[in-house]
Structures are given as structure tokens and as C-alpha cells.
Amino acid sequence: MKLVRYGARGAEKPGMLDAAGRLRDLSAHVPDIAGQVLTDLGRLAAIDPETLPLVEGNPRLGACVGGTGKFICIGLNYSDHAAESGMEVPPEPVIFAKYTSAICGPDDPILIPRGSEKTDWEVELGFVIGKPAKYVTEAEALNHVAGYCVINDVSERAYQTERAGQWSKGKSSDNFGPTGPWLVTPDEVANPNDLHMWLKVNGQTMQDGSTATMVYQVPFLISYLSQFFTLHPGDIISTGTPPGVGLGMKPPRYLKAGDVVELGIEGLGTQRQVCENDA
């Protein structure tokens, strides 16, 4: 299944794509793609999409999951990206928080913070927890995944690395977490650790990689994280980015108002964001 949330920000409705890629309304069956709904997606899989109301027009898409409690990111999880950042691959995953106020729809604008000169892009594979996970093994880990999605881990590099403290303040500005367009259930993702991913800025390809080069892969990450805290339905984990970010270019290149960012992952859909200066 490809599950969707659509409509005005803060008032999104649940939806599903049919075989032709048309948006269907799930409101009569579930209140949202969130929380306990994620623990029993088999109930939604049993619904014939052709029986659902067709959503007319081209509504805004929201983040593909609602009610997220934790937005966890993994840093330096591609060896070639670590190299372009001038850092070593860590002996254990680097974990940081992207605060949930950063979450937005896949085509919402990137808001460049006041005074920012180093806003950057990162295409990433995200996955959403469907069942609580605590002290799980790698062998059990994928049973706790509700689905996979595209994430742009937008980052302000000066805030992230040139000012004291944690990375989160460079990762969590408003609209720094475009998520979606779809939550794609695991039955449609043959191998999350072998997906092509790409990102363009103003039509120029910047990132062209594969999840196959991740250092710490999805089952390990779930097991690892669950040793420290419980993962709950709706939690998002973003797994890191391949090389090609603005920070690694010579000279570095960063986003400015008017730039258009397009990105996607094989089988998980695409995003498109226009950059704007934050008010």
C-alpha cells in the first residue's frame, strides 16, 4: 500500500493510492495515518481502493504519517558522505533529534532561517515504526516497521557545526523535515537496503546514490535504538545521506530563496520544494 495524508496543514485527511495512482479517501475507515492505526495496517490492506471515494483535484500532501513522537536521525551513515564532511565513520551510529515541529509535507517550501547562509540538502531513506520496539533483535526488527518514505534532512550547517552544542539546532528549523509523499508498506519494498536515491537543485543532479552503501542498515538501526529507548508507532527514523551535499562541494554551495530542490527514492515517490526566506 501507499498511504497518504492530504489537505490543509494541521487538518490532513488519510488517503490511499489505488492501482492507477489516484488518491482515495480513507476517512470513513480511520481518523489518520497515525498511532494505533499503524499497528494493524492489515485492516487497511483488506480494503479495495476502488470502493473508496476518489479525491478530486490536486490537494496539498502532508507528511505521510501523523502524531510523530520522535524524529530520530542517523548521522554519517554513508562512508563517502562522512569523507566529504571531513569526518570518520563512527564506531556506533551517531544519533540526533530532528524536532517534530520541523515536519512538513513533501512539497511544502523550504524556509531558510533568518540570517542563514548555509542551508543544505540531504536526501534520506526514512522508515516509520508501526509496533512498539524495545530490546528487539535484528532478526525481529523489520516486524516493527509500518513503512518507508522519502525525507529531505534539510540542515543549516553553521548552526549544526560552527556553534556550540548539539546538532539538533541546525536540523530542526521550521519545514526542515519534508516527509513523504507516501508511506509505502514493507510488502512493496523488496529490500530497503538496496534503493536508488537522488536529489537535484535547479535541475542539476547533486546526489545520486543507493541505500546499499549505508554503514548501519535498517534492521541494525532498529535493534540498536531499541536498546536505549522504546520506539513507538509513528516514530520516524531517517537513516543518513549519500555524498553530494552542498557542504562537501568545493567551494561549498548552499540554498537560497528561489532555488528548487527535487528528490526521490526508488519506489517511494518524489518531493519538490521551492526555497523561501522565513518571515
mmCIF file of N, CA, C and O in Angstrom, residues 35-100:
data_model
loop_
_atom_site.group_PDB
_atom_site.id
_atom_site.type_symbol
_atom_site.label_atom_id
_atom_site.label_comp_id
_atom_site.label_asym_id
_atom_site.label_seq_id
_atom_site.Cartn_x
_atom_site.Cartn_y
_atom_site.Cartn_z
ATOM 1 N N GLY A 35 -0.524 6.673 15.030
ATOM 2 C CA GLY A 35 -0.819 5.950 16.262
ATOM 3 C C GLY A 35 -1.199 4.499 16.076
ATOM 4 O O GLY A 35 -0.531 3.741 15.368
ATOM 5 N N GLN A 36 -2.302 4.107 16.694
ATOM 6 C CA GLN A 36 -2.726 2.713 16.694
ATOM 7 C C GLN A 36 -3.094 2.207 15.306
ATOM 8 O O GLN A 36 -3.053 1.004 15.050
ATOM 9 N N VAL A 37 -3.438 3.101 14.400
ATOM 10 C CA VAL A 37 -3.733 2.687 13.024
ATOM 11 C C VAL A 37 -2.518 1.976 12.421
ATOM 12 O O VAL A 37 -2.650 1.012 11.662
ATOM 13 N N LEU A 38 -1.329 2.424 12.798
ATOM 14 C CA LEU A 38 -0.105 1.868 12.234
ATOM 15 C C LEU A 38 0.190 0.460 12.737
ATOM 16 O O LEU A 38 0.972 -0.273 12.134
ATOM 17 N N THR A 39 -0.422 0.070 13.855
ATOM 18 C CA THR A 39 -0.149 -1.254 14.417
ATOM 19 C C THR A 39 -0.922 -2.350 13.707
ATOM 20 O O THR A 39 -0.621 -3.534 13.892
ATOM 21 N N ASP A 40 -1.935 -1.995 12.924
ATOM 22 C CA ASP A 40 -2.764 -3.002 12.252
ATOM 23 C C ASP A 40 -3.085 -2.550 10.836
ATOM 24 O O ASP A 40 -4.240 -2.320 10.472
ATOM 25 N N LEU A 41 -2.048 -2.428 10.028
ATOM 26 C CA LEU A 41 -2.254 -1.981 8.656
ATOM 27 C C LEU A 41 -2.895 -3.060 7.791
ATOM 28 O O LEU A 41 -3.376 -2.776 6.694
ATOM 29 N N GLY A 42 -2.926 -4.286 8.292
ATOM 30 C CA GLY A 42 -3.618 -5.347 7.562
ATOM 31 C C GLY A 42 -5.084 -5.028 7.355
ATOM 32 O O GLY A 42 -5.681 -5.435 6.349
ATOM 33 N N ARG A 43 -5.658 -4.281 8.282
ATOM 34 C CA ARG A 43 -7.072 -3.883 8.151
ATOM 35 C C ARG A 43 -7.263 -2.972 6.945
ATOM 36 O O ARG A 43 -8.264 -3.073 6.222
ATOM 37 N N LEU A 44 -6.292 -2.082 6.703
ATOM 38 C CA LEU A 44 -6.390 -1.206 5.537
ATOM 39 C C LEU A 44 -6.075 -1.972 4.253
ATOM 40 O O LEU A 44 -6.663 -1.695 3.203
ATOM 41 N N ALA A 45 -5.162 -2.924 4.342
ATOM 42 C CA ALA A 45 -4.801 -3.700 3.152
ATOM 43 C C ALA A 45 -5.972 -4.514 2.634
ATOM 44 O O ALA A 45 -6.029 -4.857 1.445
ATOM 45 N N ALA A 46 -6.922 -4.817 3.528
ATOM 46 C CA ALA A 46 -8.086 -5.610 3.126
ATOM 47 C C ALA A 46 -9.133 -4.790 2.381
ATOM 48 O O ALA A 46 -10.084 -5.347 1.820
ATOM 49 N N ILE A 47 -8.955 -3.469 2.356
ATOM 50 C CA ILE A 47 -9.916 -2.595 1.688
ATOM 51 C C ILE A 47 -9.601 -2.512 0.195
ATOM 52 O O ILE A 47 -8.452 -2.303 -0.193
ATOM 53 N N ASP A 48 -10.599 -2.673 -0.626
ATOM 54 C CA ASP A 48 -10.435 -2.492 -2.072
ATOM 55 C C ASP A 48 -10.419 -0.987 -2.350
ATOM 56 O O ASP A 48 -11.429 -0.307 -2.132
ATOM 57 N N PRO A 49 -9.295 -0.440 -2.818
ATOM 58 C CA PRO A 49 -9.236 1.010 -3.046
ATOM 59 C C PRO A 49 -10.329 1.518 -3.980
ATOM 60 O O PRO A 49 -10.759 2.679 -3.862
ATOM 61 N N GLU A 50 -10.790 0.670 -4.909
ATOM 62 C CA GLU A 50 -11.818 1.106 -5.851
ATOM 63 C C GLU A 50 -13.146 1.413 -5.174
ATOM 64 O O GLU A 50 -14.011 2.075 -5.755
ATOM 65 N N THR A 51 -13.310 0.933 -3.930
ATOM 66 C CA THR A 51 -14.547 1.207 -3.191
ATOM 67 C C THR A 51 -14.485 2.518 -2.414
ATOM 68 O O THR A 51 -15.491 2.945 -1.840
ATOM 69 N N LEU A 52 -13.315 3.144 -2.394
ATOM 70 C CA LEU A 52 -13.139 4.379 -1.636
ATOM 71 C C LEU A 52 -13.439 5.596 -2.507
ATOM 72 O O LEU A 52 -13.220 5.568 -3.724
ATOM 73 N N PRO A 53 -13.929 6.696 -1.897
ATOM 74 C CA PRO A 53 -14.192 7.912 -2.677
ATOM 75 C C PRO A 53 -12.924 8.438 -3.336
ATOM 76 O O PRO A 53 -11.847 8.475 -2.715
ATOM 77 N N LEU A 54 -13.041 8.839 -4.584
ATOM 78 C CA LEU A 54 -11.925 9.429 -5.310
ATOM 79 C C LEU A 54 -11.766 10.885 -4.879
ATOM 80 O O LEU A 54 -12.739 11.636 -4.805
ATOM 81 N N VAL A 55 -10.541 11.280 -4.588
ATOM 82 C CA VAL A 55 -10.264 12.665 -4.200
ATOM 83 C C VAL A 55 -9.989 13.457 -5.471
ATOM 84 O O VAL A 55 -9.057 13.155 -6.223
ATOM 85 N N GLU A 56 -10.802 14.450 -5.710
ATOM 86 C CA GLU A 56 -10.682 15.248 -6.927
ATOM 87 C C GLU A 56 -9.603 16.313 -6.777
ATOM 88 O O GLU A 56 -9.253 16.741 -5.680
ATOM 89 N N GLY A 57 -9.108 16.768 -7.918
ATOM 90 C CA GLY A 57 -8.146 17.865 -7.924
ATOM 91 C C GLY A 57 -6.753 17.422 -7.532
ATOM 92 O O GLY A 57 -6.384 16.246 -7.643
ATOM 93 N N ASN A 58 -5.979 18.357 -7.042
ATOM 94 C CA ASN A 58 -4.578 18.108 -6.703
ATOM 95 C C ASN A 58 -4.287 18.703 -5.333
ATOM 96 O O ASN A 58 -3.610 19.726 -5.207
ATOM 97 N N PRO A 59 -4.821 18.075 -4.267
ATOM 98 C CA PRO A 59 -4.674 18.665 -2.939
ATOM 99 C C PRO A 59 -3.231 18.637 -2.442
ATOM 100 O O PRO A 59 -2.409 17.827 -2.899
ATOM 101 N N ARG A 60 -2.949 19.529 -1.522
ATOM 102 C CA ARG A 60 -1.646 19.502 -0.842
ATOM 103 C C ARG A 60 -1.467 18.161 -0.139
ATOM 104 O O ARG A 60 -2.406 17.622 0.442
ATOM 105 N N LEU A 61 -0.258 17.634 -0.197
ATOM 106 C CA LEU A 61 0.083 16.439 0.562
ATOM 107 C C LEU A 61 0.811 16.844 1.833
ATOM 108 O O LEU A 61 1.744 17.655 1.803
ATOM 109 N N GLY A 62 0.378 16.280 2.939
ATOM 110 C CA GLY A 62 1.077 16.491 4.195
ATOM 111 C C GLY A 62 2.117 15.410 4.400
ATOM 112 O O GLY A 62 2.315 14.525 3.562
ATOM 113 N N ALA A 63 2.814 15.475 5.520
ATOM 114 C CA ALA A 63 3.718 14.385 5.886
ATOM 115 C C ALA A 63 2.915 13.094 5.893
ATOM 116 O O ALA A 63 1.733 13.074 6.261
ATOM 117 N N CYS A 64 3.539 11.989 5.485
ATOM 118 C CA CYS A 64 2.791 10.746 5.275
ATOM 119 C C CYS A 64 2.443 10.022 6.567
ATOM 120 O O CYS A 64 1.749 8.996 6.533
ATOM 121 N N VAL A 65 2.872 10.535 7.702
ATOM 122 C CA VAL A 65 2.484 9.968 8.991
ATOM 123 C C VAL A 65 2.206 11.120 9.946
ATOM 124 O O VAL A 65 2.857 12.166 9.886
ATOM 125 N N GLY A 66 1.209 10.950 10.796
ATOM 126 C CA GLY A 66 0.872 11.966 11.781
ATOM 127 C C GLY A 66 1.186 11.488 13.190
ATOM 128 O O GLY A 66 1.492 10.317 13.424
ATOM 129 N N GLY A 67 1.102 12.412 14.143
ATOM 130 C CA GLY A 67 1.260 12.053 15.549
ATOM 131 C C GLY A 67 2.641 11.550 15.913
ATOM 132 O O GLY A 67 2.787 10.761 16.860
ATOM 133 N N THR A 68 3.657 12.001 15.205
ATOM 134 C CA THR A 68 5.014 11.526 15.466
ATOM 135 C C THR A 68 5.520 12.030 16.812
ATOM 136 O O THR A 68 5.490 13.228 17.091
ATOM 137 N N GLY A 69 5.979 11.095 17.637
ATOM 138 C CA GLY A 69 6.543 11.471 18.934
ATOM 139 C C GLY A 69 8.030 11.741 18.872
ATOM 140 O O GLY A 69 8.536 12.650 19.527
ATOM 141 N N LYS A 70 8.748 10.930 18.098
ATOM 142 C CA LYS A 70 10.198 11.090 17.963
ATOM 143 C C LYS A 70 10.578 11.096 16.489
ATOM 144 O O LYS A 70 10.094 10.280 15.712
ATOM 145 N N PHE A 71 11.450 12.026 16.123
ATOM 146 C CA PHE A 71 12.028 12.091 14.780
ATOM 147 C C PHE A 71 13.528 11.933 14.988
ATOM 148 O O PHE A 71 14.227 12.871 15.379
ATOM 149 N N ILE A 72 14.016 10.729 14.744
ATOM 150 C CA ILE A 72 15.395 10.365 15.054
ATOM 151 C C ILE A 72 16.194 10.295 13.761
ATOM 152 O O ILE A 72 15.749 9.677 12.790
ATOM 153 N N CYS A 73 17.358 10.901 13.748
ATOM 154 C CA CYS A 73 18.210 10.878 12.563
ATOM 155 C C CYS A 73 19.536 10.208 12.878
ATOM 156 O O CYS A 73 20.033 10.270 14.008
ATOM 157 N N ILE A 74 20.094 9.588 11.850
ATOM 158 C CA ILE A 74 21.375 8.912 11.958
ATOM 159 C C ILE A 74 22.396 9.699 11.145
ATOM 160 O O ILE A 74 22.211 9.921 9.943
ATOM 161 N N GLY A 75 23.463 10.138 11.786
ATOM 162 C CA GLY A 75 24.473 10.946 11.114
ATOM 163 C C GLY A 75 25.633 10.119 10.592
ATOM 164 O O GLY A 75 25.978 9.068 11.153
ATOM 165 N N LEU A 76 26.232 10.585 9.506
ATOM 166 C CA LEU A 76 27.459 9.990 8.950
ATOM 167 C C LEU A 76 27.306 8.498 8.696
ATOM 168 O O LEU A 76 28.200 7.704 8.978
ATOM 169 N N ASN A 77 26.153 8.116 8.129
ATOM 170 C CA ASN A 77 25.854 6.694 7.934
ATOM 171 C C ASN A 77 26.225 6.197 6.537
ATOM 172 O O ASN A 77 25.902 5.072 6.183
ATOM 173 N N TYR A 78 26.868 7.047 5.745
ATOM 174 C CA TYR A 78 27.418 6.639 4.455
ATOM 175 C C TYR A 78 28.898 7.019 4.486
ATOM 176 O O TYR A 78 29.234 8.190 4.731
ATOM 177 N N SER A 79 29.778 6.067 4.241
ATOM 178 C CA SER A 79 31.205 6.325 4.409
ATOM 179 C C SER A 79 31.690 7.442 3.485
ATOM 180 O O SER A 79 32.526 8.270 3.878
ATOM 181 N N ASP A 80 31.149 7.497 2.261
ATOM 182 C CA ASP A 80 31.599 8.528 1.327
ATOM 183 C C ASP A 80 31.076 9.908 1.710
ATOM 184 O O ASP A 80 31.725 10.920 1.450
ATOM 185 N N HIS A 81 29.908 9.965 2.372
ATOM 186 C CA HIS A 81 29.422 11.254 2.872
ATOM 187 C C HIS A 81 30.252 11.709 4.070
ATOM 188 O O HIS A 81 30.552 12.902 4.208
ATOM 189 N N ALA A 82 30.624 10.762 4.939
ATOM 190 C CA ALA A 82 31.488 11.117 6.068
ATOM 191 C C ALA A 82 32.797 11.718 5.557
ATOM 192 O O ALA A 82 33.287 12.723 6.084
ATOM 193 N N ALA A 83 33.336 11.117 4.492
ATOM 194 C CA ALA A 83 34.599 11.608 3.938
ATOM 195 C C ALA A 83 34.458 13.025 3.392
ATOM 196 O O ALA A 83 35.325 13.878 3.619
ATOM 197 N N GLU A 84 33.357 13.304 2.676
ATOM 198 C CA GLU A 84 33.192 14.640 2.112
ATOM 199 C C GLU A 84 32.946 15.678 3.205
ATOM 200 O O GLU A 84 33.167 16.863 3.005
ATOM 201 N N SER A 85 32.486 15.211 4.382
ATOM 202 C CA SER A 85 32.255 16.103 5.520
ATOM 203 C C SER A 85 33.513 16.267 6.364
ATOM 204 O O SER A 85 33.493 17.008 7.349
ATOM 205 N N GLY A 86 34.581 15.539 6.003
ATOM 206 C CA GLY A 86 35.824 15.621 6.750
ATOM 207 C C GLY A 86 35.763 14.898 8.078
ATOM 208 O O GLY A 86 36.481 15.258 9.020
ATOM 209 N N MET A 87 34.924 13.864 8.176
ATOM 210 C CA MET A 87 34.742 13.143 9.423
ATOM 211 C C MET A 87 34.936 11.645 9.212
ATOM 212 O O MET A 87 34.812 11.133 8.089
ATOM 213 N N GLU A 88 35.211 10.941 10.288
ATOM 214 C CA GLU A 88 35.376 9.497 10.243
ATOM 215 C C GLU A 88 34.026 8.807 10.388
ATOM 216 O O GLU A 88 33.115 9.338 11.028
ATOM 217 N N VAL A 89 33.919 7.604 9.805
ATOM 218 C CA VAL A 89 32.734 6.783 10.067
ATOM 219 C C VAL A 89 32.744 6.407 11.543
ATOM 220 O O VAL A 89 33.746 5.891 12.047
ATOM 221 N N PRO A 90 31.682 6.669 12.274
ATOM 222 C CA PRO A 90 31.691 6.427 13.715
ATOM 223 C C PRO A 90 31.638 4.939 14.044
ATOM 224 O O PRO A 90 31.076 4.148 13.286
ATOM 225 N N PRO A 91 32.207 4.537 15.193
ATOM 226 C CA PRO A 91 32.173 3.128 15.591
ATOM 227 C C PRO A 91 30.784 2.656 16.000
ATOM 228 O O PRO A 91 30.521 1.451 16.036
ATOM 229 N N GLU A 92 29.900 3.582 16.338
ATOM 230 C CA GLU A 92 28.493 3.308 16.585
ATOM 231 C C GLU A 92 27.692 4.411 15.902
ATOM 232 O O GLU A 92 28.223 5.488 15.626
ATOM 233 N N PRO A 93 26.407 4.160 15.600
ATOM 234 C CA PRO A 93 25.618 5.196 14.927
ATOM 235 C C PRO A 93 25.579 6.509 15.699
ATOM 236 O O PRO A 93 25.445 6.521 16.927
ATOM 237 N N VAL A 94 25.727 7.608 14.970
ATOM 238 C CA VAL A 94 25.509 8.940 15.530
ATOM 239 C C VAL A 94 24.008 9.199 15.531
ATOM 240 O O VAL A 94 23.355 9.120 14.487
ATOM 241 N N ILE A 95 23.462 9.509 16.688
ATOM 242 C CA ILE A 95 22.024 9.725 16.834
ATOM 243 C C ILE A 95 21.786 11.182 17.205
ATOM 244 O O ILE A 95 22.435 11.715 18.101
ATOM 245 N N PHE A 96 20.854 11.828 16.507
ATOM 246 C CA PHE A 96 20.438 13.169 16.909
ATOM 247 C C PHE A 96 18.947 13.325 16.639
ATOM 248 O O PHE A 96 18.365 12.562 15.866
ATOM 249 N N ALA A 97 18.351 14.297 17.298
ATOM 250 C CA ALA A 97 16.920 14.548 17.152
ATOM 251 C C ALA A 97 16.675 15.637 16.127
ATOM 252 O O ALA A 97 17.387 16.640 16.066
ATOM 253 N N LYS A 98 15.650 15.420 15.326
ATOM 254 C CA LYS A 98 15.094 16.478 14.482
ATOM 255 C C LYS A 98 13.744 16.755 15.127
ATOM 256 O O LYS A 98 12.871 15.875 15.130
ATOM 257 N N TYR A 99 13.547 17.905 15.706
ATOM 258 C CA TYR A 99 12.332 18.142 16.480
ATOM 259 C C TYR A 99 11.108 18.116 15.570
ATOM 260 O O TYR A 99 11.165 18.499 14.396
ATOM 261 N N THR A 100 10.010 17.616 16.118
ATOM 262 C CA THR A 100 8.847 17.324 15.284
ATOM 263 C C THR A 100 8.212 18.569 14.668
ATOM 264 O O THR A 100 7.480 18.460 13.686
#
